[in-house]
Amino acid sequence: NTEPPSELTRNTFVCCGLLVGWLVIWNPKMECLLGISFKDFVIVAADRTVAQSVLVMKNDEDKLYKISNKLVMAVSGESGDTTQFAEYIAKNIQLYKMRNGYELSPNAAASFTRRNLADYLRSRTPYFVNLLLAGYDDKSGPELYFMDYLASMVKVPFGVHGYGGFFSLSIMDRYHNADVSEQEAYEVVKKCVAEVHKRLIINLPNFRVQIVDKNGIRDLPDITIRSLSAGETSQSV
């Protein structure tokens, strides 16, 4: 005769089930953020896919948020958290500008963002978001900061979030050169996205791309499966 499972065993199974369900419903690694800093500008890209469990909800989400005139935040994670946290940071930085007459530098904005992540992490309402903060400082030039939901932060020449980073970091390391032109930098990002499309089983068809330099923030053409295919066709011809 088999004995019924103990209360501890049942609770263990319930906790394991909840954990597995949470990992399936929210997995920030299924998104992809890319960022590379160069001598005169920094370029960031983010996929535009929103997925819930095994379903794709939309392919035109904007995960790049304008924080100030020369500061962009790329955000991945829980859908509600990404929007609320990015808007909270953006509005507070705008409030700082109105009160003091000048904007926060990228380093100061990154420190402010990290402090808020750390404070909320120790509260009952943590934000499950991963960030790339790209900006241009009139004194020090372009800067790129990597942050995760545990509030760790580091300034990097290039950074990624998500499974796509497994295939992109080596490409960035191979082709990163501080003196490249904007078009060459865009081609490096295209190489990364092409590798994500080729190697990653998750469907991330569209990537939005922005560049930040001394003149502010500018949109570059989205990188899509169609645009990559068109580029390959023109090269073959």
Backbone as CSV, one residue per row, in Angstrom:
resi,resn,N_x,N_y,N_z,CA_x,CA_y,CA_z,C_x,C_y,C_z
1,ASN,0.835,-1.202,0.000,0.000,0.000,0.000,0.879,1.264,0.000
2,THR,0.555,2.151,-0.884,1.308,3.410,-0.947,0.657,4.439,-0.040
3,GLU,1.498,5.125,0.712,0.994,6.152,1.613,0.712,7.437,0.837
4,PRO,-0.313,8.184,1.227,-0.595,9.466,0.566,0.558,10.439,0.795
5,PRO,0.803,11.337,-0.143,1.908,12.288,0.019,1.695,13.183,1.233
6,SER,2.786,13.497,1.875,2.716,14.356,3.053,2.379,15.789,2.649
7,GLU,2.035,16.580,3.662,1.714,17.983,3.406,2.907,18.721,2.798
8,LEU,4.121,18.388,3.280,5.326,19.034,2.753,5.522,18.697,1.280
9,THR,5.279,17.435,0.921,5.439,17.021,-0.480,4.440,17.734,-1.374
10,ARG,3.184,17.820,-0.920,2.169,18.507,-1.722,2.522,19.980,-1.912
11,ASN,2.956,20.611,-0.843,3.327,22.024,-0.947,4.520,22.226,-1.884
12,THR,5.448,21.273,-1.842,6.615,21.361,-2.726,6.204,21.287,-4.183
13,PHE,5.288,20.344,-4.489,4.812,20.212,-5.865,4.057,21.468,-6.315
14,VAL,3.268,22.030,-5.411,2.523,23.246,-5.748,3.483,24.395,-6.048
15,CYS,4.497,24.548,-5.220,5.471,25.628,-5.427,6.233,25.444,-6.735
16,CYS,6.612,24.194,-7.029,7.321,23.920,-8.281,6.436,24.233,-9.484
17,GLY,5.147,23.869,-9.364,4.221,24.159,-10.457,4.046,25.640,-10.683
18,LEU,3.932,26.402,-9.596,3.798,27.852,-9.717,5.049,28.473,-10.320
19,LEU,6.220,27.956,-9.924,7.472,28.487,-10.450,7.597,28.228,-11.944
20,VAL,7.275,27.004,-12.367,7.341,26.667,-13.790,6.357,27.521,-14.586
21,GLY,5.148,27.685,-14.046,4.161,28.518,-14.727,4.617,29.952,-14.856
22,TRP,5.233,30.475,-13.813,5.733,31.849,-13.860,6.829,32.003,-14.903
23,LEU,7.721,30.997,-14.998,8.792,31.055,-15.981,8.263,30.991,-17.402
24,VAL,7.174,30.235,-17.606,6.592,30.137,-18.940,5.893,31.432,-19.318
25,ILE,5.123,31.988,-18.368,4.355,33.200,-18.662,5.267,34.407,-18.806
26,TRP,6.259,34.544,-17.945,7.153,35.700,-18.016,8.591,35.222,-18.099
27,ASN,9.180,35.351,-19.254,10.584,35.026,-19.439,11.240,36.159,-20.212
28,PRO,11.937,37.050,-19.513,12.511,38.207,-20.192,13.553,37.836,-21.229
29,LYS,14.119,36.632,-21.127,15.129,36.224,-22.093,14.544,35.960,-23.472
30,MET,13.213,35.864,-23.574,12.609,35.658,-24.883,12.515,36.956,-25.675
31,GLU,12.895,38.059,-25.078,12.992,39.328,-25.784,14.456,39.603,-26.093
32,CYS,14.708,40.618,-26.883,16.090,40.894,-27.281,16.328,42.400,-27.364
33,LEU,17.318,42.864,-26.623,17.770,44.255,-26.681,19.241,44.271,-27.079
34,LEU,19.612,45.187,-27.971,20.984,45.308,-28.445,21.430,46.756,-28.324
35,GLY,22.670,46.976,-27.926,23.203,48.331,-27.841,24.702,48.340,-28.075
36,ILE,25.186,49.318,-28.859,26.618,49.452,-29.132,26.986,50.930,-29.070
37,SER,28.072,51.219,-28.362,28.556,52.594,-28.231,29.783,52.795,-29.120
38,PHE,29.814,53.926,-29.821,30.939,54.254,-30.695,31.522,55.605,-30.284
39,LYS,32.415,56.135,-31.096,33.112,57.369,-30.738,32.182,58.571,-30.683
40,ASP,31.275,58.671,-31.655,30.436,59.862,-31.775,28.956,59.608,-31.545
41,PHE,28.565,58.372,-31.341,27.149,58.053,-31.191,27.000,56.681,-30.551
42,VAL,25.790,56.400,-30.128,25.443,55.078,-29.603,24.168,54.637,-30.307
43,ILE,24.115,53.352,-30.661,22.978,52.815,-31.402,22.332,51.699,-30.582
44,VAL,21.003,51.701,-30.526,20.267,50.683,-29.767,19.173,50.096,-30.650
45,ALA,18.862,48.834,-30.392,17.802,48.144,-31.133,17.041,47.250,-30.167
46,ALA,15.754,47.094,-30.423,14.903,46.252,-29.581,13.882,45.546,-30.458
47,ASP,13.621,44.278,-30.136,12.585,43.566,-30.876,11.222,44.187,-30.578
48,ARG,10.245,43.918,-31.424,8.925,44.539,-31.294,7.843,43.506,-30.982
49,THR,8.249,42.348,-30.480,7.305,41.263,-30.230,6.829,41.273,-28.784
50,VAL,5.540,41.076,-28.593,4.957,40.876,-27.263,4.334,39.493,-27.241
51,ALA,4.805,38.651,-26.317,4.311,37.279,-26.218,3.767,37.022,-24.823
52,GLN,2.745,36.222,-24.747,2.159,35.792,-23.479,2.090,34.274,-23.503
53,SER,2.901,33.638,-22.650,2.997,32.182,-22.662,3.469,31.732,-24.047
54,VAL,2.697,30.917,-24.751,3.102,30.421,-26.064,2.461,31.216,-27.196
55,LEU,1.816,32.337,-26.887,1.098,33.119,-27.890,1.829,34.424,-28.199
56,VAL,1.881,34.782,-29.470,2.377,36.088,-29.895,1.200,37.052,-29.943
57,MET,1.259,38.103,-29.131,0.156,39.048,-29.048,0.256,40.142,-30.112
58,LYS,1.475,40.640,-30.373,1.652,41.692,-31.380,3.115,41.741,-31.800
59,ASN,3.363,42.320,-32.961,4.715,42.429,-33.492,5.105,43.873,-33.808
60,ASP,4.422,44.833,-33.182,4.730,46.241,-33.441,4.872,47.053,-32.151
61,GLU,5.260,46.396,-31.067,5.446,47.086,-29.785,6.718,47.941,-29.826
62,ASP,6.660,49.115,-29.218,7.823,49.999,-29.132,8.460,49.838,-27.757
63,LYS,9.665,49.272,-27.712,10.367,49.048,-26.451,11.504,50.040,-26.236
64,LEU,11.567,51.057,-27.093,12.548,52.129,-26.940,11.827,53.387,-26.467
65,TYR,12.219,53.894,-25.302,11.539,55.038,-24.692,12.481,56.243,-24.653
66,LYS,11.971,57.385,-25.100,12.729,58.626,-25.024,12.649,59.160,-23.600
67,ILE,13.793,59.217,-22.931,13.845,59.682,-21.545,14.104,61.183,-21.492
68,SER,14.984,61.663,-22.360,15.227,63.099,-22.503,15.708,63.341,-23.931
69,ASN,16.175,64.543,-24.210,16.541,64.889,-25.588,17.674,64.039,-26.143
70,LYS,18.553,63.557,-25.262,19.699,62.755,-25.708,19.838,61.480,-24.886
71,LEU,18.711,60.910,-24.508,18.733,59.723,-23.657,17.600,58.782,-24.043
72,VAL,17.952,57.529,-24.332,16.983,56.513,-24.736,17.119,55.305,-23.819
73,MET,15.977,54.736,-23.437,15.959,53.534,-22.612,15.311,52.392,-23.386
74,ALA,16.054,51.307,-23.563,15.507,50.084,-24.145,15.121,49.161,-22.996
75,VAL,13.872,48.687,-22.995,13.325,47.968,-21.846,12.718,46.643,-22.291
76,SER,13.010,45.591,-21.528,12.350,44.300,-21.722,11.910,43.776,-20.365
77,GLY,10.937,42.876,-20.374,10.440,42.307,-19.127,8.933,42.226,-19.106
78,GLU,8.361,42.273,-17.910,6.911,42.236,-17.739,6.275,43.425,-18.455
79,SER,5.267,43.159,-19.271,4.709,44.204,-20.138,4.264,45.438,-19.360
80,GLY,3.493,45.264,-18.310,3.044,46.414,-17.530,4.184,47.123,-16.841
81,ASP,5.134,46.357,-16.326,6.260,46.950,-15.617,7.130,47.796,-16.539
82,THR,7.357,47.329,-17.764,8.231,48.070,-18.674,7.683,49.459,-18.957
83,THR,6.403,49.530,-19.277,5.795,50.827,-19.600,5.762,51.742,-18.382
84,GLN,5.311,51.218,-17.251,5.184,52.049,-16.054,6.543,52.547,-15.577
85,PHE,7.539,51.657,-15.562,8.845,52.062,-15.046,9.518,53.069,-15.979
86,ALA,9.457,52.827,-17.285,10.077,53.753,-18.231,9.426,55.131,-18.150
87,GLU,8.103,55.180,-18.069,7.413,56.469,-17.967,7.716,57.151,-16.639
88,TYR,7.820,56.372,-15.560,8.148,56.936,-14.248,9.526,57.595,-14.278
89,ILE,10.509,56.914,-14.852,11.856,57.474,-14.941,11.861,58.711,-15.839
90,ALA,11.195,58.627,-16.986,11.172,59.749,-17.928,10.547,60.994,-17.302
91,LYS,9.425,60.829,-16.613,8.741,61.989,-16.028,9.553,62.601,-14.893
92,ASN,10.223,61.777,-14.113,11.043,62.311,-13.028,12.262,63.060,-13.554
93,ILE,12.839,62.569,-14.644,13.972,63.278,-15.237,13.517,64.595,-15.855
94,GLN,12.329,64.616,-16.453,11.780,65.870,-16.969,11.473,66.846,-15.834
95,LEU,10.980,66.328,-14.714,10.722,67.172,-13.546,12.014,67.779,-13.023
96,TYR,13.090,66.981,-13.007,14.393,67.492,-12.576,14.839,68.640,-13.482
97,LYS,14.617,68.495,-14.788,15.003,69.545,-15.735,14.214,70.826,-15.479
98,MET,12.909,70.706,-15.213,12.085,71.888,-14.970,12.481,72.588,-13.679
99,ARG,12.867,71.814,-12.674,13.240,72.409,-11.394,14.624,73.053,-11.430
100,ASN,15.557,72.463,-12.195,16.949,72.903,-12.139,17.432,73.604,-13.401
101,GLY,16.670,73.505,-14.482,17.049,74.207,-15.697,17.999,73.458,-16.604
102,TYR,18.366,72.240,-16.261,19.247,71.438,-17.119,18.920,69.957,-16.920
103,GLU,19.297,69.148,-17.907,18.985,67.728,-17.858,20.069,66.948,-17.121
104,LEU,19.696,65.801,-16.614,20.669,64.896,-16.022,21.583,64.337,-17.104
105,SER,22.842,64.135,-16.762,23.768,63.474,-17.678,23.407,61.992,-17.777
106,PRO,23.873,61.284,-18.802,23.586,59.844,-18.883,24.022,59.074,-17.646
107,ASN,25.181,59.432,-17.089,25.651,58.741,-15.891,24.735,58.997,-14.707
108,ALA,24.313,60.248,-14.524,23.410,60.583,-13.422,22.052,59.924,-13.616
109,ALA,21.559,59.911,-14.857,20.275,59.263,-15.134,20.351,57.764,-14.885
110,ALA,21.478,57.153,-15.248,21.651,55.719,-15.004,21.687,55.425,-13.507
111,SER,22.372,56.275,-12.742,22.430,56.083,-11.288,21.052,56.258,-10.657
112,PHE,20.298,57.253,-11.141,18.938,57.464,-10.642,18.051,56.257,-10.959
113,THR,18.172,55.733,-12.169,17.375,54.571,-12.571,17.738,53.351,-11.740
114,ARG,19.029,53.133,-11.556,19.469,51.982,-10.771,18.995,52.082,-9.319
115,ARG,19.040,53.281,-8.752,18.602,53.460,-7.367,17.121,53.126,-7.235
116,ASN,16.315,53.546,-8.190,14.889,53.231,-8.144,14.640,51.734,-8.294
117,LEU,15.378,51.085,-9.190,15.248,49.631,-9.329,15.587,48.932,-8.017
118,ALA,16.665,49.381,-7.371,17.088,48.768,-6.110,16.053,48.984,-5.010
119,ASP,15.490,50.183,-4.935,14.480,50.466,-3.910,13.222,49.629,-4.120
120,TYR,12.750,49.560,-5.357,11.543,48.776,-5.633,11.793,47.280,-5.479
121,LEU,13.029,46.845,-5.723,13.356,45.432,-5.549,13.171,44.996,-4.102
122,ARG,13.369,45.919,-3.177,13.251,45.622,-1.752,11.879,45.985,-1.199
123,SER,10.931,46.230,-2.077,9.567,46.543,-1.669,8.639,45.393,-2.047
124,ARG,7.352,45.588,-1.818,6.370,44.566,-2.188,5.953,44.666,-3.652
125,THR,6.423,45.684,-4.332,6.047,45.876,-5.742,7.300,46.060,-6.600
126,PRO,8.124,45.027,-6.735,9.330,45.164,-7.560,8.994,45.246,-9.044
127,TYR,9.875,45.876,-9.789,9.738,45.945,-11.247,10.630,44.875,-11.874
128,PHE,10.031,43.986,-12.668,10.793,42.959,-13.364,11.136,43.484,-14.762
129,VAL,12.174,44.306,-14.838,12.577,44.913,-16.105,14.095,44.807,-16.263
130,ASN,14.531,44.653,-17.499,15.943,44.702,-17.863,16.137,45.870,-18.824
131,LEU,17.237,46.592,-18.670,17.390,47.870,-19.372,18.732,48.000,-20.074
132,LEU,18.712,48.753,-21.166,19.902,49.341,-21.767,19.640,50.840,-21.851
133,LEU,20.489,51.628,-21.224,20.319,53.082,-21.213,21.404,53.704,-22.089
134,ALA,20.989,54.339,-23.170,21.931,54.928,-24.126,21.754,56.436,-24.143
135,GLY,22.861,57.163,-24.070,22.773,58.613,-24.062,24.034,59.267,-24.584
136,TYR,23.938,60.574,-24.758,25.095,61.358,-25.219,25.328,62.506,-24.251
137,ASP,26.561,62.574,-23.739,26.955,63.645,-22.831,27.834,64.637,-23.588
138,ASP,27.545,65.921,-23.460,28.283,66.936,-24.210,29.760,66.978,-23.834
139,LYS,30.112,66.482,-22.648,31.509,66.495,-22.217,32.212,65.166,-22.495
140,SER,31.564,64.060,-22.141,32.220,62.749,-22.251,31.823,61.961,-23.489
141,GLY,30.812,62.430,-24.233,30.421,61.736,-25.451,29.363,60.671,-25.212
142,PRO,29.249,59.702,-26.118,28.212,58.667,-26.011,28.495,57.690,-24.879
143,GLU,27.433,57.229,-24.222,27.556,56.283,-23.116,26.440,55.253,-23.201
144,LEU,26.762,54.025,-22.788,25.790,52.933,-22.779,25.887,52.210,-21.442
145,TYR,24.736,52.028,-20.783,24.690,51.379,-19.473,23.796,50.143,-19.534
146,PHE,24.284,49.076,-18.921,23.567,47.803,-18.829,23.005,47.668,-17.422
147,MET,21.714,47.391,-17.307,21.069,47.174,-16.011,20.122,45.996,-16.105
148,ASP,19.998,45.247,-15.000,19.030,44.153,-14.984,18.043,44.352,-13.842
149,TYR,17.100,43.410,-13.710,16.022,43.578,-12.736,16.513,43.470,-11.298
150,LEU,17.748,42.995,-11.081,18.326,42.946,-9.742,19.083,44.226,-9.400
151,ALA,18.966,45.230,-10.262,19.540,46.564,-10.036,21.061,46.578,-10.114
152,SER,21.649,45.652,-10.836,23.079,45.745,-11.120,23.273,46.660,-12.321
153,MET,24.350,47.408,-12.343,24.580,48.382,-13.412,26.054,48.433,-13.761
154,VAL,26.345,48.551,-15.056,27.727,48.698,-15.503,27.730,49.447,-16.835
155,LYS,28.719,50.304,-17.013,28.904,50.988,-18.291,29.650,50.059,-19.233
156,VAL,29.143,49.893,-20.446,29.699,48.909,-21.379,29.887,49.533,-22.767
157,PRO,30.831,49.006,-23.563,30.936,49.435,-24.965,29.828,48.857,-25.822
158,PHE,29.346,47.675,-25.451,28.186,47.065,-26.104,27.528,46.115,-25.115
159,GLY,26.219,45.960,-25.246,25.485,45.121,-24.305,24.227,44.559,-24.929
160,VAL,23.723,43.494,-24.319,22.525,42.822,-24.828,21.698,42.309,-23.653
161,HIS,20.440,42.057,-23.921,19.564,41.336,-23.003,18.807,40.290,-23.806
162,GLY,18.597,39.126,-23.201,17.804,38.095,-23.844,18.644,37.017,-24.501
163,TYR,17.959,35.971,-24.967,18.639,34.859,-25.624,19.380,35.308,-26.876
164,GLY,18.893,36.358,-27.538,19.575,36.847,-28.729,21.004,37.278,-28.457
165,GLY,21.288,37.638,-27.209,22.639,38.033,-26.852,23.649,36.915,-26.953
166,PHE,23.183,35.659,-26.829,24.092,34.528,-26.959,24.759,34.506,-28.331
167,PHE,24.060,35.015,-29.344,24.584,35.002,-30.703,25.131,36.361,-31.127
168,SER,24.776,37.410,-30.401,25.130,38.769,-30.819,26.436,39.270,-30.214
169,LEU,26.762,38.834,-29.013,27.937,39.376,-28.335,29.221,39.110,-29.113
170,SER,29.356,37.914,-29.667,30.570,37.599,-30.422,30.665,38.454,-31.687
171,ILE,29.523,38.726,-32.326,29.519,39.584,-33.517,29.913,41.006,-33.143
172,MET,29.355,41.528,-32.039,29.705,42.871,-31.586,31.187,42.957,-31.257
173,ASP,31.707,41.936,-30.582,33.117,41.926,-30.217,34.005,41.893,-31.463
174,ARG,33.557,41.164,-32.474,34.350,41.041,-33.710,34.358,42.337,-34.511
175,TYR,33.229,43.011,-34.622,33.107,44.150,-35.527,33.105,45.507,-34.829
176,HIS,33.162,45.522,-33.496,33.123,46.807,-32.795,34.403,47.593,-33.049
177,ASN,34.219,48.808,-33.529,35.330,49.723,-33.783,34.813,51.131,-33.512
178,ALA,35.458,51.836,-32.620,34.931,53.128,-32.170,34.822,54.147,-33.299
179,ASP,35.588,53.992,-34.372,35.654,55.019,-35.411,34.776,54.744,-36.625
180,VAL,33.851,53.802,-36.543,33.034,53.465,-37.710,31.985,54.547,-37.966
181,SER,31.455,54.552,-39.186,30.392,55.483,-39.550,29.042,54.955,-39.075
182,GLU,28.017,55.799,-39.189,26.675,55.375,-38.784,26.185,54.200,-39.625
183,GLN,26.460,54.239,-40.925,26.018,53.159,-41.802,26.707,51.846,-41.451
184,GLU,27.994,51.908,-41.135,28.727,50.699,-40.746,28.206,50.159,-39.420
185,ALA,27.879,51.054,-38.491,27.311,50.620,-37.211,25.958,49.950,-37.419
186,TYR,25.161,50.531,-38.299,23.852,49.942,-38.615,24.019,48.551,-39.220
187,GLU,25.046,48.364,-40.029,25.302,47.052,-40.627,25.698,46.029,-39.564
188,VAL,26.421,46.468,-38.537,26.768,45.556,-37.438,25.505,45.085,-36.721
189,VAL,24.592,46.018,-36.459,23.324,45.645,-35.823,22.542,44.694,-36.719
190,LYS,22.562,44.930,-38.025,21.878,44.040,-38.957,22.470,42.637,-38.913
191,LYS,23.787,42.538,-38.786,24.423,41.226,-38.665,23.924,40.504,-37.415
192,CYS,23.802,41.247,-36.312,23.319,40.648,-35.062,21.883,40.152,-35.214
193,VAL,21.025,40.979,-35.791,19.623,40.600,-35.966,19.506,39.416,-36.918
194,ALA,20.302,39.413,-37.980,20.273,38.292,-38.923,20.655,36.988,-38.235
195,GLU,21.621,37.059,-37.333,22.031,35.853,-36.609,20.952,35.403,-35.636
196,VAL,20.271,36.354,-35.013,19.149,36.008,-34.132,18.052,35.316,-34.930
197,HIS,17.735,35.851,-36.107,16.720,35.222,-36.959,17.137,33.819,-37.379
198,LYS,18.423,33.641,-37.600,18.914,32.360,-38.113,19.013,31.295,-37.030
199,ARG,19.449,31.673,-35.840,19.816,30.692,-34.812,18.784,30.507,-33.711
200,LEU,17.959,31.523,-33.465,17.041,31.476,-32.325,15.700,30.903,-32.748
201,ILE,15.217,29.929,-31.996,13.955,29.283,-32.344,12.766,30.203,-32.101
202,ILE,12.940,31.203,-31.239,11.866,32.147,-30.936,11.699,33.120,-32.100
203,ASN,10.471,33.436,-32.439,10.179,34.307,-33.574,10.237,35.777,-33.154
204,LEU,11.271,36.484,-33.586,11.415,37.928,-33.330,11.644,38.615,-34.674
205,PRO,10.584,38.828,-35.450,10.756,39.269,-36.842,11.161,40.724,-37.019
206,ASN,10.756,41.610,-36.096,10.951,43.049,-36.298,11.789,43.655,-35.180
207,PHE,12.729,44.522,-35.557,13.558,45.244,-34.591,13.510,46.739,-34.896
208,ARG,13.245,47.535,-33.868,13.304,48.987,-34.024,14.697,49.469,-33.652
209,VAL,15.212,50.446,-34.394,16.582,50.918,-34.208,16.579,52.435,-34.038
210,GLN,17.348,52.918,-33.058,17.521,54.356,-32.854,18.989,54.664,-32.619
211,ILE,19.362,55.899,-32.933,20.729,56.356,-32.731,20.694,57.637,-31.903
212,VAL,21.666,57.778,-31.002,21.765,58.962,-30.141,23.140,59.583,-30.359
213,ASP,23.169,60.860,-30.724,24.427,61.572,-30.907,24.288,63.002,-30.385
214,LYS,25.218,63.869,-30.749,25.206,65.246,-30.238,23.983,66.034,-30.693
215,ASN,23.333,65.575,-31.753,22.148,66.262,-32.268,20.844,65.735,-31.689
216,GLY,20.918,64.692,-30.871,19.713,64.133,-30.266,19.439,62.707,-30.703
217,ILE,18.157,62.355,-30.717,17.724,60.986,-31.010,17.126,60.936,-32.412
218,ARG,17.533,59.919,-33.176,16.980,59.742,-34.513,16.581,58.291,-34.735
219,ASP,15.525,58.102,-35.496,15.095,56.761,-35.869,15.842,56.299,-37.111
220,LEU,16.266,55.046,-37.098,16.810,54.394,-38.274,15.781,53.387,-38.781
221,PRO,15.894,52.946,-40.025,14.910,51.985,-40.544,14.836,50.715,-39.701
222,ASP,13.618,50.239,-39.483,13.443,48.976,-38.766,14.156,47.850,-39.513
223,ILE,14.687,46.912,-38.749,15.304,45.721,-39.339,14.289,44.592,-39.265
224,THR,13.870,44.102,-40.404,12.860,43.049,-40.480,13.384,41.890,-41.313
225,ILE,12.654,40.790,-41.275,13.021,39.649,-42.110,13.014,40.047,-43.576
226,ARG,12.038,40.871,-43.958,11.927,41.291,-45.362,13.110,42.157,-45.773
227,SER,13.494,43.112,-44.915,14.612,43.992,-45.273,15.925,43.227,-45.340
228,LEU,16.113,42.262,-44.445,17.325,41.447,-44.489,17.352,40.583,-45.742
229,SER,16.206,40.027,-46.106,16.128,39.207,-47.318,16.403,40.051,-48.558
230,ALA,15.881,41.289,-48.569,16.122,42.182,-49.703,17.602,42.521,-49.826
231,GLY,18.268,42.709,-48.678,19.701,42.998,-48.702,20.514,41.838,-49.231
232,GLU,20.146,40.621,-48.828,20.847,39.440,-49.321,20.636,39.267,-50.819
233,THR,19.418,39.556,-51.291,19.117,39.420,-52.716,19.934,40.402,-53.547
234,SER,20.020,41.662,-53.084,20.775,42.673,-53.825,22.260,42.342,-53.862
235,GLN,22.775,41.762,-52.761,24.183,41.384,-52.729,24.469,40.236,-53.690
236,SER,23.543,39.280,-53.754,23.736,38.133,-54.642,23.679,38.541,-56.109
237,VAL,22.828,39.568,-56.413,22.733,40.056,-57.791,23.998,40.840,-58.162
